[in-house]
Amino acid sequence: MSKSADVRILGSGIVSRSLALCLAHQGLQVALQARPAASPRTDDVRAYALNPSSVALLQRLRAWDALPAEARTAVLDMKVAGDAPGAGIEFSAWQQAVDALAWIVDAAELENSLETAVRYNPRIDLQPQPGPAALTVVAEGKASAERERLGVAFERHGYGHSALATRLVAEGPHQGTAWQWFRAPEVLALLPLDRPECGHGYALVWSQPAEQAEHWRQAAPEALEEVLLQLTGGVVGRLRVAGDRATWPLALGRAQAVSGPGWALVGDAAHVVHPLAGQGLNLGLADVQALDEVLAARESWRDLGDAALLRRYARKRAWGTWAMAQGTDGLWQLFAQDAPGLRELRNHGMTLVNRIAPLKRWLVRQALDV
Ligand SMILES: Cc1cc2nc3c(=O)[nH]c(=O)nc-3n(C[C@H](O)[C@H](O)[C@H](O)COP(=O)(O)OP(=O)(O)OC[C@H]3O[C@@H](n4cnc5c(N)ncnc54)[C@H](O)[C@@H]3O)c2cc1C
């Protein structure tokens, strides 16, 4: 028989499961409404760039070490190129005195690892229709129905672009280098990944106008390989398509409020950003850490759904999510325009930033901890 829950969490993603584990670790009884996934999941061809804070959280939840070794790869160098010869910025873990700039993790494997951890946690009850609880946390993703039911407006701006993702086999080993090309209006990223299907190859994330993304999703593999060779200038040699292809429509989105009496929003249900900086899930996991801390530090007389308590969570997250939304949107706006003056300005700016070591260090610190 299911026990009565302290907290009800709605959602079947990485954010909902991470939060369920956090709250269970602090001794709360959790009812999790998560749709059972095909197990084990293999249908998500994305790979996520995770920052050290997210990795530390997943380690604490024992979901990181449970990942197969080939599901996570450290990024030691990052090379970002503009759309003029020689324009770009390079970051290295060695220069920043960190073990890794980020880790690339296979999306489906991370979901599997968290699902297993949740399934065996005695404080988490998986329920198709959980009953009421003092606190309901909505982690239903960008199209959240519960958010709508609560009457919380979600401001959404579609970019008219989609991201195409797949896996690529490279001619040589990736050596822990992540690549990104800003080519107005497109952003192409190669994330190093060690997986059986792509060897020491790459996960591709290529943001581009939606119709073009659809074209390349369906194109013959040889045609896609040819265009990738042109766009990357052959810096990693010829790339071979080695997996399914999928596209995601891209948008900027923000909920008008992220908490109220008895409820809180986390993850994409609260905010959606362009994936050009690889930060959406990092933001969601930072929400998880903030809510976990606020609930753990509550006064003994406060109810878990206390509106003033949940406002502390909203305040904790306000600046970080706002800054990331502005930053990713600003970058996108800057690189989406193809006006020659602007092109020169941004390429010059990139090269300048590359030469200013303290500014570079500051940028990396921002990306390492959202
Ligand atoms: C192409 C691409 C690349 C990206 N790369 C990165 C990256 O490198 N780094 C990074 O940090 N982020 C990245 N992101 C962003 C990241 O994917 C999202 O921010 C993250 O998946 C959000 O997780 P979530 O759990 O909040 O939502 P979701 O992943 O959307 O999960 C919510 C789930 O809950 C289900 N659901 C909805 N309602 C209910 C309900 N009532 N009951 C049960 N289940 C329900 C939904 O169907 C969905 O499956 C990328 C995004 C895209 C599109």
CSV table of C-alpha atoms and ligand atoms in Angstrom, one decimal:
chain,number,residue,atom,x,y,z
A,1,MET,CA,0.0,0.0,0.0
A,2,SER,CA,1.4,3.5,-0.8
A,3,LYS,CA,2.4,5.7,2.1
A,4,SER,CA,1.1,9.2,2.3
A,5,ALA,CA,3.6,11.5,0.7
A,6,ASP,CA,5.3,14.7,2.0
A,7,VAL,CA,6.0,15.9,-1.6
A,8,ARG,CA,4.4,15.1,-4.9
A,9,ILE,CA,6.6,15.4,-8.0
A,10,LEU,CA,5.2,15.4,-11.5
A,11,GLY,CA,7.5,14.6,-14.4
A,12,SER,CA,9.5,11.8,-16.0
A,13,GLY,CA,12.8,13.5,-16.8
A,14,ILE,CA,16.2,13.9,-15.3
A,15,VAL,CA,15.1,16.9,-13.2
A,16,SER,CA,12.1,15.1,-11.6
A,17,ARG,CA,14.1,12.0,-10.7
A,18,SER,CA,17.1,13.9,-9.4
A,19,LEU,CA,14.8,16.0,-7.1
A,20,ALA,CA,13.0,12.8,-5.9
A,21,LEU,CA,16.3,11.3,-4.9
A,22,CYS,CA,17.5,14.5,-3.2
A,23,LEU,CA,14.3,14.8,-1.1
A,24,ALA,CA,14.3,11.1,-0.2
A,25,HIS,CA,17.9,11.5,1.0
A,26,GLN,CA,16.8,14.2,3.4
A,27,GLY,CA,14.2,11.8,4.8
A,28,LEU,CA,11.0,13.0,3.0
A,29,GLN,CA,8.5,10.6,1.6
A,30,VAL,CA,8.1,11.3,-2.1
A,31,ALA,CA,5.3,10.3,-4.5
A,32,LEU,CA,6.7,10.5,-8.1
A,33,GLN,CA,4.4,10.6,-11.0
A,34,ALA,CA,6.7,9.5,-13.8
A,35,ARG,CA,5.7,7.7,-16.9
A,36,PRO,CA,7.5,4.4,-17.2
A,37,ALA,CA,10.1,4.7,-20.0
A,38,ALA,CA,11.0,1.9,-22.4
A,39,SER,CA,13.7,0.3,-20.3
A,40,PRO,CA,16.6,0.6,-20.9
A,41,ARG,CA,16.1,3.8,-22.9
A,42,THR,CA,18.1,4.2,-26.1
A,43,ASP,CA,15.9,6.5,-28.1
A,44,ASP,CA,17.5,9.9,-27.2
A,45,VAL,CA,20.4,10.7,-29.4
A,46,ARG,CA,21.4,13.8,-27.5
A,47,ALA,CA,24.4,14.1,-25.3
A,48,TYR,CA,24.4,16.7,-22.6
A,49,ALA,CA,27.3,19.0,-21.6
A,50,LEU,CA,27.2,19.0,-17.8
A,51,ASN,CA,29.0,21.4,-15.5
A,52,PRO,CA,30.9,20.4,-12.3
A,53,SER,CA,28.0,21.4,-10.0
A,54,SER,CA,25.6,19.1,-11.9
A,55,VAL,CA,28.1,16.3,-11.9
A,56,ALA,CA,28.7,16.7,-8.1
A,57,LEU,CA,24.9,16.5,-7.6
A,58,LEU,CA,24.6,13.3,-9.6
A,59,GLN,CA,27.6,11.8,-7.8
A,60,ARG,CA,25.9,12.5,-4.4
A,61,LEU,CA,22.8,10.8,-5.8
A,62,ARG,CA,25.0,7.8,-6.9
A,63,ALA,CA,23.7,8.2,-10.5
A,64,TRP,CA,27.0,9.3,-11.9
A,65,ASP,CA,29.2,6.5,-10.8
A,66,ALA,CA,26.6,4.0,-11.9
A,67,LEU,CA,26.9,5.2,-15.5
A,68,PRO,CA,28.8,2.9,-17.8
A,69,ALA,CA,32.3,4.4,-18.3
A,70,GLU,CA,31.6,4.9,-22.0
A,71,ALA,CA,28.6,7.1,-21.2
A,72,ARG,CA,30.6,10.1,-19.9
A,73,THR,CA,33.6,11.9,-21.4
A,74,ALA,CA,35.6,14.8,-19.9
A,75,VAL,CA,36.0,17.9,-22.0
A,76,LEU,CA,39.6,19.1,-21.7
A,77,ASP,CA,39.6,21.7,-24.4
A,78,MET,CA,36.9,23.8,-26.1
A,79,LYS,CA,37.5,25.5,-29.4
A,80,VAL,CA,34.9,28.1,-30.5
A,81,ALA,CA,35.2,29.5,-34.0
A,82,GLY,CA,33.5,32.5,-35.5
A,83,ASP,CA,32.7,33.1,-39.2
A,84,ALA,CA,35.9,34.8,-40.3
A,85,PRO,CA,39.2,33.1,-40.7
A,86,GLY,CA,41.2,32.9,-37.4
A,87,ALA,CA,38.3,34.4,-35.3
A,88,GLY,CA,37.6,32.3,-32.2
A,89,ILE,CA,38.2,31.5,-28.6
A,90,GLU,CA,39.9,28.6,-27.0
A,91,PHE,CA,39.5,27.3,-23.5
A,92,SER,CA,41.5,24.6,-21.8
A,93,ALA,CA,41.0,22.8,-18.5
A,94,TRP,CA,44.7,23.0,-17.9
A,95,GLN,CA,44.8,26.8,-18.2
A,96,GLN,CA,41.8,27.1,-15.9
A,97,ALA,CA,43.3,24.7,-13.4
A,98,VAL,CA,40.3,22.4,-13.4
A,99,ASP,CA,40.0,18.7,-14.0
A,100,ALA,CA,37.6,19.2,-16.9
A,101,LEU,CA,35.7,22.1,-18.5
A,102,ALA,CA,32.6,20.0,-18.6
A,103,TRP,CA,31.5,16.4,-19.0
A,104,ILE,CA,29.6,15.1,-22.0
A,105,VAL,CA,27.0,12.4,-21.0
A,106,ASP,CA,24.8,10.2,-23.0
A,107,ALA,CA,21.2,11.4,-22.4
A,108,ALA,CA,19.5,8.0,-22.4
A,109,GLU,CA,22.1,6.4,-20.2
A,110,LEU,CA,21.7,9.2,-17.6
A,111,GLU,CA,17.9,8.7,-17.6
A,112,ASN,CA,18.4,4.9,-17.1
A,113,SER,CA,20.8,5.4,-14.2
A,114,LEU,CA,18.4,7.8,-12.4
A,115,GLU,CA,15.4,5.6,-13.1
A,116,THR,CA,17.2,2.6,-11.5
A,117,ALA,CA,18.2,4.7,-8.5
A,118,VAL,CA,14.6,5.9,-8.0
A,119,ARG,CA,13.1,2.4,-8.4
A,120,TYR,CA,15.2,1.0,-5.5
A,121,ASN,CA,14.7,4.0,-3.1
A,122,PRO,CA,12.3,3.0,-0.3
A,123,ARG,CA,11.2,6.6,0.3
A,124,ILE,CA,10.1,7.1,-3.3
A,125,ASP,CA,6.7,5.8,-4.4
A,126,LEU,CA,6.1,5.6,-8.1
A,127,GLN,CA,2.4,6.4,-8.6
A,128,PRO,CA,0.4,6.9,-11.8
A,129,GLN,CA,-1.9,9.4,-9.9
A,130,PRO,CA,-0.4,10.5,-6.6
A,131,GLY,CA,-2.8,11.9,-4.1
A,132,PRO,CA,-2.5,15.4,-2.6
A,133,ALA,CA,0.6,16.4,-0.6
A,134,ALA,CA,1.8,19.5,1.2
A,135,LEU,CA,4.0,20.4,-1.7
A,136,THR,CA,3.6,19.6,-5.4
A,137,VAL,CA,6.7,20.1,-7.6
A,138,VAL,CA,6.1,20.4,-11.3
A,139,ALA,CA,9.0,19.0,-13.4
A,140,GLU,CA,6.9,18.2,-16.5
A,141,GLY,CA,9.2,19.9,-19.0
A,142,LYS,CA,8.5,22.9,-21.3
A,143,ALA,CA,4.9,21.8,-22.2
A,144,SER,CA,3.8,21.4,-18.6
A,145,ALA,CA,0.0,20.8,-18.2
A,146,GLU,CA,0.1,21.3,-14.5
A,147,ARG,CA,1.7,24.7,-14.9
A,148,GLU,CA,-1.2,25.7,-17.1
A,149,ARG,CA,-3.7,24.2,-14.6
A,150,LEU,CA,-2.1,26.4,-11.9
A,151,GLY,CA,-2.7,29.4,-14.1
A,152,VAL,CA,1.0,30.3,-14.4
A,153,ALA,CA,1.7,32.1,-17.7
A,154,PHE,CA,4.7,30.9,-19.7
A,155,GLU,CA,6.2,33.5,-22.0
A,156,ARG,CA,7.6,31.7,-25.0
A,157,HIS,CA,9.6,33.0,-28.0
A,158,GLY,CA,10.2,30.5,-30.8
A,159,TYR,CA,13.5,31.0,-32.6
A,160,GLY,CA,12.2,29.3,-35.8
A,161,HIS,CA,15.2,27.1,-35.5
A,162,SER,CA,15.6,23.4,-34.7
A,163,ALA,CA,18.6,21.5,-33.4
A,164,LEU,CA,19.6,18.4,-35.3
A,165,ALA,CA,21.3,15.7,-33.2
A,166,THR,CA,23.1,12.5,-34.1
A,167,ARG,CA,26.3,10.6,-33.4
A,168,LEU,CA,29.4,10.7,-35.6
A,169,VAL,CA,32.5,8.5,-36.0
A,170,ALA,CA,35.7,10.5,-36.5
A,171,GLU,CA,38.9,9.6,-38.4
A,172,GLY,CA,41.0,10.2,-35.3
A,173,PRO,CA,40.4,10.2,-31.5
A,174,HIS,CA,38.7,13.3,-30.1
A,175,GLN,CA,41.3,13.9,-27.4
A,176,GLY,CA,38.7,15.5,-25.2
A,177,THR,CA,38.1,18.5,-27.4
A,178,ALA,CA,34.7,20.0,-27.9
A,179,TRP,CA,34.2,22.2,-31.0
A,180,GLN,CA,31.7,24.9,-31.8
A,181,TRP,CA,31.2,26.9,-34.9
A,182,PHE,CA,29.1,30.1,-35.0
A,183,ARG,CA,28.1,30.5,-38.6
A,184,ALA,CA,25.3,33.0,-38.9
A,185,PRO,CA,22.5,32.0,-38.4
A,186,GLU,CA,23.7,28.5,-37.4
A,187,VAL,CA,25.5,27.0,-34.5
A,188,LEU,CA,27.2,23.7,-34.9
A,189,ALA,CA,28.7,21.8,-32.0
A,190,LEU,CA,30.8,18.5,-31.9
A,191,LEU,CA,30.8,17.1,-28.4
A,192,PRO,CA,33.5,14.4,-27.7
A,193,LEU,CA,31.9,11.1,-26.7
A,194,ASP,CA,33.1,7.6,-26.2
A,195,ARG,CA,30.3,5.3,-27.2
A,196,PRO,CA,30.1,1.9,-28.8
A,197,GLU,CA,28.2,3.3,-31.8
A,198,CYS,CA,30.7,6.1,-32.5
A,199,GLY,CA,34.0,5.0,-31.0
A,200,HIS,CA,36.0,8.0,-29.7
A,201,GLY,CA,33.8,10.2,-31.8
A,202,TYR,CA,31.3,13.0,-31.4
A,203,ALA,CA,27.7,13.9,-30.6
A,204,LEU,CA,26.5,16.5,-33.1
A,205,VAL,CA,24.2,19.4,-32.1
A,206,TRP,CA,23.5,21.6,-35.1
A,207,SER,CA,21.1,24.5,-34.5
A,208,GLN,CA,19.7,25.9,-37.8
A,209,PRO,CA,16.5,27.1,-39.5
A,210,ALA,CA,13.8,24.5,-38.8
A,211,GLU,CA,13.2,23.6,-42.5
A,212,GLN,CA,16.9,23.1,-43.1
A,213,ALA,CA,17.2,20.9,-40.0
A,214,GLU,CA,14.4,18.7,-41.3
A,215,HIS,CA,16.2,18.5,-44.6
A,216,TRP,CA,19.4,17.2,-43.0
A,217,ARG,CA,17.5,14.9,-40.7
A,218,GLN,CA,16.2,13.0,-43.8
A,219,ALA,CA,19.1,13.5,-46.2
A,220,ALA,CA,21.4,10.6,-47.3
A,221,PRO,CA,24.2,10.1,-44.8
A,222,GLU,CA,26.9,10.8,-47.4
A,223,ALA,CA,25.3,14.2,-48.1
A,224,LEU,CA,25.3,15.1,-44.5
A,225,GLU,CA,28.9,14.0,-44.1
A,226,GLU,CA,29.9,16.2,-47.0
A,227,VAL,CA,28.3,19.3,-45.6
A,228,LEU,CA,29.8,18.6,-42.2
A,229,LEU,CA,33.2,18.4,-43.8
A,230,GLN,CA,32.7,21.8,-45.4
A,231,LEU,CA,31.3,23.4,-42.2
A,232,THR,CA,34.1,22.1,-40.0
A,233,GLY,CA,36.8,22.8,-42.5
A,234,GLY,CA,38.0,19.3,-42.0
A,235,VAL,CA,39.7,20.1,-38.6
A,236,VAL,CA,38.6,16.7,-37.2
A,237,GLY,CA,38.8,14.9,-40.6
A,238,ARG,CA,35.9,13.2,-42.3
A,239,LEU,CA,33.0,12.4,-40.0
A,240,ARG,CA,30.7,9.4,-40.6
A,241,VAL,CA,27.1,9.4,-39.5
A,242,ALA,CA,26.6,6.6,-37.0
A,243,GLY,CA,23.2,6.9,-35.4
A,244,ASP,CA,19.6,7.9,-35.6
A,245,ARG,CA,18.9,11.6,-36.3
A,246,ALA,CA,16.4,13.7,-34.4
A,247,THR,CA,15.4,17.4,-34.3
A,248,TRP,CA,14.1,19.6,-31.5
A,249,PRO,CA,12.4,23.0,-32.0
A,250,LEU,CA,14.2,25.8,-30.1
A,251,ALA,CA,12.7,28.5,-28.0
A,252,LEU,CA,13.3,30.8,-25.1
A,253,GLY,CA,10.7,30.4,-22.4
A,254,ARG,CA,10.1,31.6,-18.9
A,255,ALA,CA,7.3,31.0,-16.4
A,256,GLN,CA,5.9,34.2,-14.9
A,257,ALA,CA,6.3,32.7,-11.4
A,258,VAL,CA,8.2,29.6,-10.2
A,259,SER,CA,6.5,29.1,-6.8
A,260,GLY,CA,3.2,29.7,-5.0
A,261,PRO,CA,1.4,28.3,-2.0
A,262,GLY,CA,1.9,24.5,-2.1
A,263,TRP,CA,3.7,24.4,-5.5
A,264,ALA,CA,7.0,25.0,-7.2
A,265,LEU,CA,8.3,24.7,-10.8
A,266,VAL,CA,11.7,23.2,-11.6
A,267,GLY,CA,13.6,22.5,-14.8
A,268,ASP,CA,12.2,23.2,-18.3
A,269,ALA,CA,8.8,23.7,-16.7
A,270,ALA,CA,10.2,26.9,-15.3
A,271,HIS,CA,12.6,28.1,-18.0
A,272,VAL,CA,13.8,27.0,-21.5
A,273,VAL,CA,17.0,28.3,-23.1
A,274,HIS,CA,18.7,27.9,-26.5
A,275,PRO,CA,21.1,24.9,-26.3
A,276,LEU,CA,24.0,26.9,-27.8
A,277,ALA,CA,25.7,27.1,-24.4
A,278,GLY,CA,24.6,23.6,-23.2
A,279,GLN,CA,23.0,24.9,-20.0
A,280,GLY,CA,19.3,24.0,-19.9
A,281,LEU,CA,19.7,20.8,-17.9
A,282,ASN,CA,22.4,22.5,-15.7
A,283,LEU,CA,19.9,25.1,-14.8
A,284,GLY,CA,17.3,22.5,-14.0
A,285,LEU,CA,19.7,20.6,-11.7
A,286,ALA,CA,20.7,23.9,-10.1
A,287,ASP,CA,16.9,24.4,-9.4
A,288,VAL,CA,16.9,20.9,-7.8
A,289,GLN,CA,19.9,21.8,-5.5
A,290,ALA,CA,18.3,25.1,-4.5
A,291,LEU,CA,14.9,23.6,-3.7
A,292,ASP,CA,16.6,20.7,-1.8
A,293,GLU,CA,18.6,23.2,0.3
A,294,VAL,CA,15.6,25.5,1.0
A,295,LEU,CA,13.4,22.6,2.2
A,296,ALA,CA,16.2,21.1,4.3
A,297,ALA,CA,16.8,24.4,6.0
A,298,ARG,CA,13.1,25.2,6.8
A,299,GLU,CA,12.1,26.1,10.4
A,300,SER,CA,10.5,23.1,12.2
A,301,TRP,CA,7.1,24.9,12.4
A,302,ARG,CA,7.0,25.6,8.6
A,303,ASP,CA,4.9,23.5,6.3
A,304,LEU,CA,6.6,22.2,3.2
A,305,GLY,CA,4.1,24.1,1.0
A,306,ASP,CA,4.5,27.4,2.9
A,307,ALA,CA,4.5,30.2,0.3
A,308,ALA,CA,7.1,32.2,2.2
A,309,LEU,CA,9.4,29.2,2.3
A,310,LEU,CA,9.0,28.5,-1.4
A,311,ARG,CA,9.6,32.2,-2.2
A,312,ARG,CA,13.2,31.6,-0.8
A,313,TYR,CA,13.6,29.0,-3.6
A,314,ALA,CA,12.3,31.5,-6.2
A,315,ARG,CA,14.7,34.2,-5.0
A,316,LYS,CA,17.6,31.8,-5.0
A,317,ARG,CA,17.1,30.9,-8.6
A,318,ALA,CA,15.9,34.3,-10.0
A,319,TRP,CA,19.3,35.8,-11.0
A,320,GLY,CA,20.9,32.7,-12.3
A,321,THR,CA,18.1,31.7,-14.6
A,322,TRP,CA,17.5,35.3,-15.8
A,323,ALA,CA,21.2,35.8,-16.5
A,324,MET,CA,21.5,32.6,-18.5
A,325,ALA,CA,18.3,33.3,-20.5
A,326,GLN,CA,19.6,36.8,-21.4
A,327,GLY,CA,23.1,35.5,-22.1
A,328,THR,CA,22.1,32.7,-24.4
A,329,ASP,CA,19.5,34.8,-26.2
A,330,GLY,CA,22.0,37.7,-26.6
A,331,LEU,CA,24.6,35.4,-28.1
A,332,TRP,CA,22.0,33.9,-30.4
A,333,GLN,CA,20.9,37.4,-31.5
A,334,LEU,CA,24.5,38.5,-32.1
A,335,PHE,CA,25.3,35.5,-34.2
A,336,ALA,CA,22.0,35.0,-36.0
A,337,GLN,CA,22.4,38.3,-37.9
A,338,ASP,CA,24.5,38.3,-41.1
A,339,ALA,CA,25.1,42.0,-41.5
A,340,PRO,CA,28.8,42.6,-42.5
A,341,GLY,CA,29.5,45.3,-39.8
A,342,LEU,CA,28.1,43.0,-37.1
A,343,ARG,CA,30.0,40.0,-38.4
A,344,GLU,CA,33.3,41.9,-38.2
A,345,LEU,CA,32.4,43.2,-34.7
A,346,ARG,CA,31.6,39.8,-33.3
A,347,ASN,CA,34.6,38.1,-34.8
A,348,HIS,CA,36.9,40.9,-33.6
A,349,GLY,CA,35.2,40.6,-30.2
A,350,MET,CA,35.8,36.8,-30.0
A,351,THR,CA,39.5,37.3,-30.9
A,352,LEU,CA,39.8,40.0,-28.3
A,353,VAL,CA,38.2,37.9,-25.5
A,354,ASN,CA,40.6,35.1,-26.5
A,355,ARG,CA,43.5,37.4,-25.6
A,356,ILE,CA,42.2,38.7,-22.3
A,357,ALA,CA,43.0,35.9,-19.8
A,358,PRO,CA,41.1,37.3,-16.8
A,359,LEU,CA,37.9,37.8,-18.9
A,360,LYS,CA,38.3,34.3,-20.3
A,361,ARG,CA,38.7,32.9,-16.8
A,362,TRP,CA,35.5,34.8,-15.6
A,363,LEU,CA,33.6,33.4,-18.6
A,364,VAL,CA,34.6,29.9,-17.7
A,365,ARG,CA,33.7,30.3,-14.1
A,366,GLN,CA,30.2,31.5,-15.1
A,367,ALA,CA,29.8,28.4,-17.3
A,368,LEU,CA,31.2,26.0,-14.7
A,369,ASP,CA,28.6,27.0,-12.1
A,370,VAL,CA,25.2,28.2,-13.0
B,1,LIG,C1,19.2,19.6,-28.8
B,1,LIG,C2,19.3,19.9,-27.4
B,1,LIG,C3,20.5,19.8,-26.7
B,1,LIG,C4,20.7,20.1,-25.4
B,1,LIG,N1,21.9,20.1,-24.8
B,1,LIG,C5,22.0,20.4,-23.5
B,1,LIG,C6,23.3,20.4,-22.9
B,1,LIG,O1,24.3,20.1,-23.5
B,1,LIG,N2,23.4,20.7,-21.6
B,1,LIG,C7,22.3,21.0,-20.8
B,1,LIG,O2,22.5,21.3,-19.7
B,1,LIG,N3,21.1,21.1,-21.4
B,1,LIG,C8,20.9,20.8,-22.7
B,1,LIG,N4,19.7,20.8,-23.3
B,1,LIG,C9,18.5,21.1,-22.4
B,1,LIG,C10,17.9,19.9,-21.7
B,1,LIG,O3,17.5,18.9,-22.7
B,1,LIG,C11,16.7,20.2,-20.9
B,1,LIG,O4,16.9,21.4,-20.2
B,1,LIG,C12,16.4,19.1,-19.9
B,1,LIG,O5,16.1,17.9,-20.6
B,1,LIG,C13,15.1,19.5,-19.1
B,1,LIG,O6,14.8,18.5,-18.2
B,1,LIG,P1,13.4,18.4,-17.5
B,1,LIG,O7,13.5,17.1,-16.7
B,1,LIG,O8,13.1,19.6,-16.8
B,1,LIG,O9,12.4,18.3,-18.7
B,1,LIG,P2,12.1,17.1,-19.7
B,1,LIG,O10,13.4,16.5,-20.2
B,1,LIG,O11,11.2,17.7,-20.8
B,1,LIG,O12,11.4,16.0,-18.9
B,1,LIG,C14,10.0,16.1,-18.5
B,1,LIG,C15,9.3,14.8,-18.8
B,1,LIG,O13,8.1,14.6,-18.0
B,1,LIG,C16,7.1,14.1,-18.9
B,1,LIG,N5,5.8,14.6,-18.3
B,1,LIG,C17,5.1,15.7,-18.6
B,1,LIG,N6,4.0,15.7,-17.8
B,1,LIG,C18,4.0,14.6,-17.0
B,1,LIG,C19,3.2,14.1,-15.9
B,1,LIG,N7,2.1,14.7,-15.5
B,1,LIG,N8,3.6,12.9,-15.3
B,1,LIG,C20,4.7,12.3,-15.7
B,1,LIG,N9,5.5,12.7,-16.7
B,1,LIG,C21,5.2,13.9,-17.3
B,1,LIG,C22,7.4,14.8,-20.2
B,1,LIG,O14,6.8,14.0,-21.2
B,1,LIG,C23,8.9,14.6,-20.3
B,1,LIG,O15,9.3,13.4,-20.7
B,1,LIG,C24,19.5,20.5,-24.6
B,1,LIG,C25,18.3,20.6,-25.3
B,1,LIG,C26,18.2,20.3,-26.6
B,1,LIG,C27,16.8,20.4,-27.3
